[in-house]
mmCIF file of C-alpha atoms in Angstrom:
data_model
loop_
_atom_site.group_PDB
_atom_site.id
_atom_site.type_symbol
_atom_site.label_atom_id
_atom_site.label_comp_id
_atom_site.label_asym_id
_atom_site.label_seq_id
_atom_site.Cartn_x
_atom_site.Cartn_y
_atom_site.Cartn_z
ATOM 1 C CA MET M 300 141.504 61.747 91.949
ATOM 2 C CA ARG M 301 141.069 59.200 94.751
ATOM 3 C CA MET M 302 144.594 60.005 96.039
ATOM 4 C CA LYS M 303 143.738 63.729 96.210
ATOM 5 C CA GLN M 304 140.530 62.946 98.108
ATOM 6 C CA GLY M 305 142.477 60.782 100.550
ATOM 7 C CA ARG M 306 145.056 63.513 101.109
ATOM 8 C CA ALA M 307 142.334 66.128 101.522
ATOM 9 C CA ALA M 308 140.564 63.923 104.052
ATOM 10 C CA MET M 309 143.822 63.363 105.930
ATOM 11 C CA SER M 310 144.581 67.117 105.931
ATOM 12 C CA ALA M 311 141.099 67.881 107.182
ATOM 13 C CA THR M 312 141.476 65.253 109.887
ATOM 14 C CA MET M 313 144.791 66.685 111.026
ATOM 15 C CA ALA M 314 143.263 70.174 111.198
ATOM 16 C CA LEU M 315 140.431 68.744 113.252
ATOM 17 C CA VAL M 316 142.885 66.997 115.568
ATOM 18 C CA ALA M 317 144.619 70.348 116.136
ATOM 19 C CA LEU M 318 141.255 71.927 116.982
ATOM 20 C CA MET M 319 140.557 69.008 119.283
ATOM 21 C CA LEU M 320 143.818 69.490 121.122
ATOM 22 C CA ILE M 321 142.925 73.124 121.767
ATOM 23 C CA PHE M 322 139.566 72.195 123.262
ATOM 24 C CA ALA M 323 140.956 69.198 125.143
ATOM 25 C CA GLY M 324 143.334 71.345 127.136
ATOM 26 C CA CYS M 325 140.629 73.672 128.432
ATOM 27 C CA GLY M 326 139.883 73.376 132.132
ATOM 28 C CA LYS M 327 139.853 70.550 134.612
ATOM 29 C CA LYS M 328 136.261 69.429 134.086
ATOM 30 C CA GLU M 329 135.038 67.796 130.914
ATOM 31 C CA LYS M 330 133.341 70.259 128.604
ATOM 32 C CA GLU M 331 131.193 69.435 125.611
ATOM 33 C CA TYR M 332 130.473 71.602 122.588
ATOM 34 C CA THR M 333 128.080 70.689 119.781
ATOM 35 C CA VAL M 334 127.721 72.559 116.520
ATOM 36 C CA SER M 335 124.940 71.608 114.112
ATOM 37 C CA ALA M 336 124.614 72.723 110.511
ATOM 38 C CA PRO M 337 122.515 71.627 107.540
ATOM 39 C CA GLY M 338 125.396 69.348 106.401
ATOM 40 C CA GLY M 339 125.934 67.572 109.714
ATOM 41 C CA LYS M 340 126.952 67.866 113.336
ATOM 42 C CA MET M 341 130.238 68.167 115.252
ATOM 43 C CA THR M 342 130.603 67.338 118.937
ATOM 44 C CA VAL M 343 133.806 68.137 120.822
ATOM 45 C CA LYS M 344 134.497 66.959 124.380
ATOM 46 C CA GLY M 345 137.512 68.179 126.313
ATOM 47 C CA GLY M 346 138.782 67.284 129.733
ATOM 48 C CA ASP M 347 141.824 67.352 131.938
ATOM 49 C CA GLN M 348 145.291 66.039 131.061
ATOM 50 C CA GLY M 349 144.784 66.740 127.357
ATOM 51 C CA LYS M 350 142.181 64.009 126.928
ATOM 52 C CA GLY M 351 139.303 64.685 124.637
ATOM 53 C CA SER M 352 137.235 63.471 121.726
ATOM 54 C CA MET M 353 135.523 64.821 118.669
ATOM 55 C CA GLU M 354 132.928 63.348 116.365
ATOM 56 C CA ILE M 355 131.729 64.753 113.054
ATOM 57 C CA VAL M 356 128.698 63.178 111.398
ATOM 58 C CA THR M 357 127.544 64.009 107.861
ATOM 59 C CA LYS M 358 125.707 62.158 105.109
ATOM 60 C CA GLU M 359 129.158 61.256 103.716
ATOM 61 C CA GLY M 360 130.166 59.401 106.872
ATOM 62 C CA LYS M 361 131.572 59.896 110.337
ATOM 63 C CA VAL M 362 134.954 60.924 111.752
ATOM 64 C CA ALA M 363 135.789 60.171 115.380
ATOM 65 C CA VAL M 364 138.982 61.494 117.000
ATOM 66 C CA ALA M 365 140.325 60.798 120.496
ATOM 67 C CA THR M 366 143.359 62.552 122.002
ATOM 68 C CA GLY M 367 145.346 62.278 125.189
ATOM 69 C CA GLN M 368 147.102 59.214 126.546
ATOM 70 C CA GLN M 369 144.709 56.343 125.983
ATOM 71 C CA GLY M 370 146.898 53.531 127.280
ATOM 72 C CA ALA M 371 147.723 50.193 125.725
ATOM 73 C CA ILE M 372 146.389 48.651 122.529
ATOM 74 C CA THR M 373 146.466 45.052 121.299
ATOM 75 C CA GLU M 374 147.894 43.781 118.028
ATOM 76 C CA ALA M 375 144.379 42.726 116.988
ATOM 77 C CA GLN M 376 143.073 46.281 117.539
ATOM 78 C CA LEU M 377 146.035 47.932 115.813
ATOM 79 C CA GLY M 378 146.282 45.485 112.930
ATOM 80 C CA ALA M 379 150.094 45.392 113.302
ATOM 81 C CA PRO M 380 152.614 44.435 115.953
ATOM 82 C CA VAL M 381 152.524 46.814 118.917
ATOM 83 C CA TYR M 382 155.915 48.132 119.938
ATOM 84 C CA PRO M 383 156.511 46.949 123.542
ATOM 85 C CA GLY M 384 155.579 49.658 126.033
ATOM 86 C CA ALA M 385 154.192 52.087 123.428
ATOM 87 C CA LYS M 386 151.058 53.972 124.477
ATOM 88 C CA VAL M 387 148.279 55.314 122.261
ATOM 89 C CA HIS M 388 148.163 59.119 122.312
ATOM 90 C CA ALA M 389 145.598 59.714 119.570
ATOM 91 C CA SER M 390 143.246 57.759 117.362
ATOM 92 C CA VAL M 391 141.136 58.664 114.352
ATOM 93 C CA ARG M 392 138.419 56.616 112.693
ATOM 94 C CA MET M 393 136.890 57.790 109.433
ATOM 95 C CA ASP M 394 133.804 55.780 108.512
ATOM 96 C CA GLY M 395 132.680 56.399 104.939
ATOM 97 C CA SER M 396 130.712 53.165 104.635
ATOM 98 C CA THR M 397 127.345 54.924 104.831
ATOM 99 C CA ALA M 398 128.249 56.777 101.615
ATOM 100 C CA GLY M 399 129.919 53.790 99.923
ATOM 101 C CA LYS M 400 133.414 55.145 100.575
ATOM 102 C CA GLU M 401 136.470 53.593 102.194
ATOM 103 C CA SER M 402 136.850 53.666 105.937
ATOM 104 C CA MET M 403 140.153 54.022 107.781
ATOM 105 C CA GLU M 404 141.690 54.072 111.228
ATOM 106 C CA MET M 405 144.809 55.869 112.353
ATOM 107 C CA TYR M 406 146.628 55.498 115.664
ATOM 108 C CA THR M 407 149.496 57.556 117.022
ATOM 109 C CA LEU M 408 151.605 55.722 119.593
ATOM 110 C CA VAL M 409 154.534 57.055 121.593
ATOM 111 C CA SER M 410 157.490 55.107 122.949
ATOM 112 C CA THR M 411 160.312 56.215 125.226
ATOM 113 C CA ASP M 412 162.758 54.084 123.201
ATOM 114 C CA ASN M 413 164.934 55.680 120.534
ATOM 115 C CA PHE M 414 164.066 55.864 116.852
ATOM 116 C CA GLU M 415 166.608 53.239 115.747
ATOM 117 C CA LYS M 416 165.299 50.609 118.164
ATOM 118 C CA VAL M 417 161.644 51.200 117.222
ATOM 119 C CA ALA M 418 162.381 51.198 113.457
ATOM 120 C CA ALA M 419 164.410 47.971 113.792
ATOM 121 C CA PHE M 420 161.511 46.313 115.665
ATOM 122 C CA TYR M 421 159.030 47.102 112.889
ATOM 123 C CA LYS M 422 161.470 46.162 110.129
ATOM 124 C CA ALA M 423 161.941 42.731 111.761
ATOM 125 C CA ASN M 424 158.305 42.072 112.734
ATOM 126 C CA LEU M 425 156.134 43.282 109.850
ATOM 127 C CA LYS M 426 154.797 40.832 107.268
ATOM 128 C CA ASN M 427 153.654 41.424 103.673
ATOM 129 C CA VAL M 428 155.695 44.656 103.409
ATOM 130 C CA LYS M 429 155.499 46.114 99.891
ATOM 131 C CA SER M 430 157.895 49.021 100.393
ATOM 132 C CA THR M 431 160.284 50.183 103.083
ATOM 133 C CA PHE M 432 162.031 53.493 103.620
ATOM 134 C CA VAL M 433 164.387 53.971 106.578
ATOM 135 C CA GLN M 434 166.740 56.927 106.639
ATOM 136 C CA GLY M 435 168.684 58.910 109.199
ATOM 137 C CA SER M 436 169.123 58.327 112.887
ATOM 138 C CA GLY M 437 168.660 60.007 116.238
ATOM 139 C CA ASP M 438 166.409 63.040 116.077
ATOM 140 C CA GLN M 439 166.741 63.170 112.260
ATOM 141 C CA GLY M 440 165.396 59.704 111.394
ATOM 142 C CA MET M 441 162.327 58.586 109.484
ATOM 143 C CA ALA M 442 160.986 55.138 108.647
ATOM 144 C CA SER M 443 157.988 54.260 106.517
ATOM 145 C CA PHE M 444 156.510 50.845 105.731
ATOM 146 C CA SER M 445 153.692 50.122 103.250
ATOM 147 C CA ILE M 446 151.940 46.843 103.915
ATOM 148 C CA GLY M 447 149.493 44.773 101.903
ATOM 149 C CA GLU M 448 147.890 45.261 98.532
ATOM 150 C CA ASN M 449 147.141 48.861 97.539
ATOM 151 C CA ASN M 450 148.909 50.133 100.666
ATOM 152 C CA ALA M 451 146.222 48.742 102.950
ATOM 153 C CA MET M 452 148.368 49.874 105.880
ATOM 154 C CA THR M 453 151.194 52.340 106.379
ATOM 155 C CA ILE M 454 153.422 52.677 109.412
ATOM 156 C CA ASN M 455 155.522 55.817 109.853
ATOM 157 C CA ILE M 456 158.102 56.220 112.604
ATOM 158 C CA VAL M 457 159.803 59.499 113.549
ATOM 159 C CA PRO M 458 161.548 60.937 116.586
ATOM 160 C CA GLY M 459 158.896 62.360 118.916
ATOM 161 C CA SER M 460 158.269 66.019 119.604
ATOM 162 C CA ASP M 461 159.224 65.390 123.243
ATOM 163 C CA LYS M 462 162.936 64.693 123.611
ATOM 164 C CA GLY M 463 163.640 61.015 124.263
ATOM 165 C CA THR M 464 160.472 59.755 122.576
ATOM 166 C CA THR M 465 159.588 58.129 119.276
ATOM 167 C CA THR M 466 156.248 58.537 117.491
ATOM 168 C CA ILE M 467 154.663 55.615 115.636
ATOM 169 C CA GLN M 468 151.753 56.330 113.295
ATOM 170 C CA VAL M 469 149.719 53.399 111.983
ATOM 171 C CA ALA M 470 147.054 54.057 109.323
ATOM 172 C CA ARG M 471 144.963 51.309 107.792
ATOM 173 C CA LYS M 472 141.991 50.845 105.546
ATOM 174 C CA ILE M 473 139.123 48.961 107.150
ATOM 175 C CA ARG M 474 136.049 47.413 105.698
#
């Protein structure tokens, strides 16, 4: 049951990120939209260069999403080694603590290095890895690392949607 809820939350978050990307690309000036309903409130801000943010607040918790190139991140912020030169392109924080539920953070980083080099870096630099999956190469590769007890963190690496890039997704449970 908990796994289904987690997947449903992740699917909902991804749908919201897609909506965010649509709004973020609108116009040169920052725009803000707020929708309120009996169950909560959603605020979407969009600006130039694909940057934007969205926040949904309900009695169950809060989800905050940021898109667009956000720059560098530290290992302390990410909770894992940061691939050299990788930039954060999106972040999601789901805070369920107000409803007694788990909270999580997810970051999407992009590197201009190839998949093999990025996967090798994480394979060599991660600690407390419980499971590893690395398969393929070039634009057909995929790597996944589960870290800590009860998969407290997962790192997925795939060739990026832009040719010559690699996408790194780090998701972790937070307290």
